[in-house]
Short mmCIF file of C-alpha atoms and ligand atoms in Angstrom, two decimals:
data_model
loop_
_atom_site.label_atom_id
_atom_site.label_comp_id
_atom_site.label_asym_id
_atom_site.label_seq_id
_atom_site.Cartn_x
_atom_site.Cartn_y
_atom_site.Cartn_z
CA UNK A 156 -38.92 -24.23 -73.86
CA UNK A 157 -40.96 -27.46 -74.04
CA UNK A 158 -39.99 -30.16 -76.53
CA UNK A 159 -42.97 -30.72 -78.89
CA UNK A 160 -44.50 -33.93 -78.52
CA UNK A 161 -46.27 -35.85 -81.38
CA UNK A 162 -48.17 -38.35 -78.93
CA UNK A 163 -51.43 -36.20 -78.91
CA UNK A 164 -51.86 -36.17 -82.07
CA UNK A 165 -50.74 -39.82 -82.79
CA UNK A 166 -52.68 -41.58 -80.08
CA UNK A 167 -56.15 -40.33 -81.45
CA UNK A 168 -54.91 -41.36 -84.86
CA UNK A 169 -53.94 -44.75 -84.06
CA UNK A 170 -57.21 -45.25 -82.29
CA UNK A 171 -59.21 -44.35 -85.34
CA UNK A 172 -57.02 -46.83 -87.20
CA UNK A 173 -57.45 -49.81 -85.11
CA UNK A 174 -61.32 -48.94 -84.46
CA UNK A 175 -62.60 -50.73 -87.45
CA UNK A 176 -60.48 -53.35 -86.87
CA UNK A 177 -61.50 -53.75 -83.13
CA UNK A 178 -65.20 -53.61 -84.44
CA UNK A 179 -64.84 -56.62 -86.69
CA UNK A 180 -63.94 -58.72 -83.84
CA UNK A 181 -67.74 -58.66 -82.93
CA UNK A 182 -69.19 -61.80 -84.57
CA UNK A 183 -71.76 -60.63 -87.12
CA UNK A 184 -73.94 -63.21 -85.75
CA UNK A 185 -73.19 -63.77 -82.14
CA UNK A 186 -73.71 -67.64 -80.95
CA UNK A 187 -71.87 -66.64 -77.77
CA UNK A 188 -74.94 -64.83 -76.37
CA UNK A 189 -75.79 -66.16 -73.02
CA UNK A 190 -78.71 -64.04 -71.88
CA UNK A 191 -81.90 -63.72 -73.48
CA UNK A 192 -81.99 -60.93 -75.72
CA UNK A 193 -84.40 -58.01 -74.08
CA UNK A 194 -85.33 -56.29 -77.88
CA UNK A 195 -85.61 -57.90 -81.05
CA UNK A 196 -87.93 -60.63 -83.15
CA UNK A 197 -87.12 -64.28 -83.07
CA UNK A 198 -86.44 -65.66 -86.19
CA UNK A 199 -86.16 -69.16 -87.04
CA UNK A 200 -84.03 -71.25 -89.47
CA UNK A 201 -85.63 -74.63 -89.39
CA UNK A 202 -82.89 -77.49 -90.50
CA UNK A 203 -84.73 -80.24 -92.40
CA UNK A 204 -83.90 -82.91 -94.84
CA UNK A 205 -80.28 -81.75 -94.97
CA UNK A 206 -81.49 -78.31 -95.92
CA UNK A 207 -81.87 -74.79 -94.15
CA UNK A 208 -85.50 -73.29 -94.57
CA UNK A 209 -85.93 -70.63 -95.36
CA UNK A 210 -82.56 -70.88 -97.68
CA UNK A 211 -82.31 -67.07 -97.21
CA UNK A 212 -83.40 -65.41 -93.76
CA UNK A 213 -83.77 -61.61 -93.64
CA UNK A 214 -83.38 -60.20 -90.08
CA UNK A 215 -83.24 -56.66 -88.72
CA UNK A 216 -80.23 -55.77 -86.33
CA UNK A 217 -80.41 -57.16 -83.06
CA UNK A 218 -82.88 -59.97 -83.76
CA UNK A 219 -82.39 -63.38 -82.62
CA UNK A 220 -81.74 -66.07 -85.06
CA UNK A 221 -82.51 -69.27 -83.88
CA UNK A 222 -81.40 -72.44 -85.74
CA UNK A 223 -83.50 -75.67 -84.90
CA UNK A 224 -82.53 -78.96 -85.91
CA UNK A 225 -85.39 -81.01 -86.82
CA UNK A 226 -83.16 -83.67 -88.76
CA UNK A 227 -81.83 -86.93 -87.09
CA UNK A 228 -78.41 -86.10 -87.65
CA UNK A 229 -76.21 -83.11 -85.89
CA UNK A 230 -75.83 -79.89 -88.08
CA UNK A 231 -74.07 -76.58 -87.63
CA UNK A 232 -74.56 -73.03 -89.04
CA UNK A 233 -71.15 -72.05 -89.88
CA UNK A 234 -70.27 -68.60 -91.71
CA UNK A 235 -68.39 -68.87 -95.09
CA UNK A 236 -66.42 -66.09 -93.97
CA UNK A 237 -65.58 -67.08 -90.70
CA UNK A 238 -67.67 -64.72 -89.11
CA UNK A 239 -69.83 -67.00 -86.76
CA UNK A 240 -70.25 -70.43 -85.95
CA UNK A 241 -73.19 -72.22 -83.88
CA UNK A 242 -71.06 -75.39 -83.13
CA UNK A 243 -72.88 -78.81 -83.13
CA UNK A 244 -76.64 -78.53 -83.00
CA UNK A 245 -77.51 -82.34 -82.07
CA UNK A 246 -81.06 -83.75 -83.44
CA UNK A 247 -84.06 -81.86 -81.69
CA UNK A 248 -81.92 -79.30 -79.99
CA UNK A 249 -81.88 -75.66 -81.15
CA UNK A 250 -79.02 -72.67 -80.93
CA UNK A 251 -79.49 -68.78 -80.73
CA UNK A 252 -77.56 -66.04 -81.91
CA UNK A 253 -78.05 -62.22 -82.00
CA UNK A 254 -77.69 -60.26 -85.37
CA UNK A 255 -75.27 -57.65 -84.36
CA UNK A 256 -73.76 -56.46 -87.55
CA UNK A 257 -75.73 -55.56 -91.08
CA UNK A 258 -74.60 -57.26 -94.10
CA UNK A 259 -75.08 -60.48 -96.07
CA UNK A 260 -73.90 -63.95 -94.58
CA UNK A 261 -73.63 -66.83 -96.48
CA UNK A 262 -73.40 -69.93 -94.28
CA UNK A 263 -72.98 -73.69 -94.53
CA UNK A 264 -73.13 -76.62 -92.31
CA UNK A 265 -69.63 -77.90 -91.67
CA UNK A 266 -70.39 -81.34 -91.42
CA UNK A 267 -72.34 -81.49 -94.73
CA UNK A 268 -70.95 -78.39 -96.67
CA UNK A 269 -73.58 -78.93 -99.32
CA UNK A 270 -75.73 -77.40 -97.14
CA UNK A 271 -76.22 -73.73 -97.88
CA UNK A 272 -77.87 -70.57 -96.68
CA UNK A 273 -77.82 -67.12 -96.35
CA UNK A 274 -78.71 -64.58 -93.48
CA UNK A 275 -79.18 -60.99 -94.52
CA UNK A 276 -78.91 -58.57 -91.59
CA UNK A 277 -80.70 -54.92 -92.67
CU1 CU B 365 -75.10 -80.63 -91.47
#
């Protein structure tokens, strides 16, 4: 008689439990994209006079978020919750990201923490 094995049941249960944790590893706003996104609208955050404009940016899932630094000093777009980070955006430069998860994401500039903004992905 074969012994009953719990693994055929346990393995799917374990996969179901780790799936949400695995999904959280994908950045909500992904600055690591290397390719030009095929779909989605480009939405711009203009960084000027030590402020993010618009302060609240509403985008759709898979839209591209482009942060343009029009100041004379470097800035960053850094998630308050540690979910994304543009790294340093030098004066006159821009960085792009793709909105990959719905939610409300407050961010700041890591160099000038008083600079604050929010990206809403709907
Ligand atoms: Cu800054």
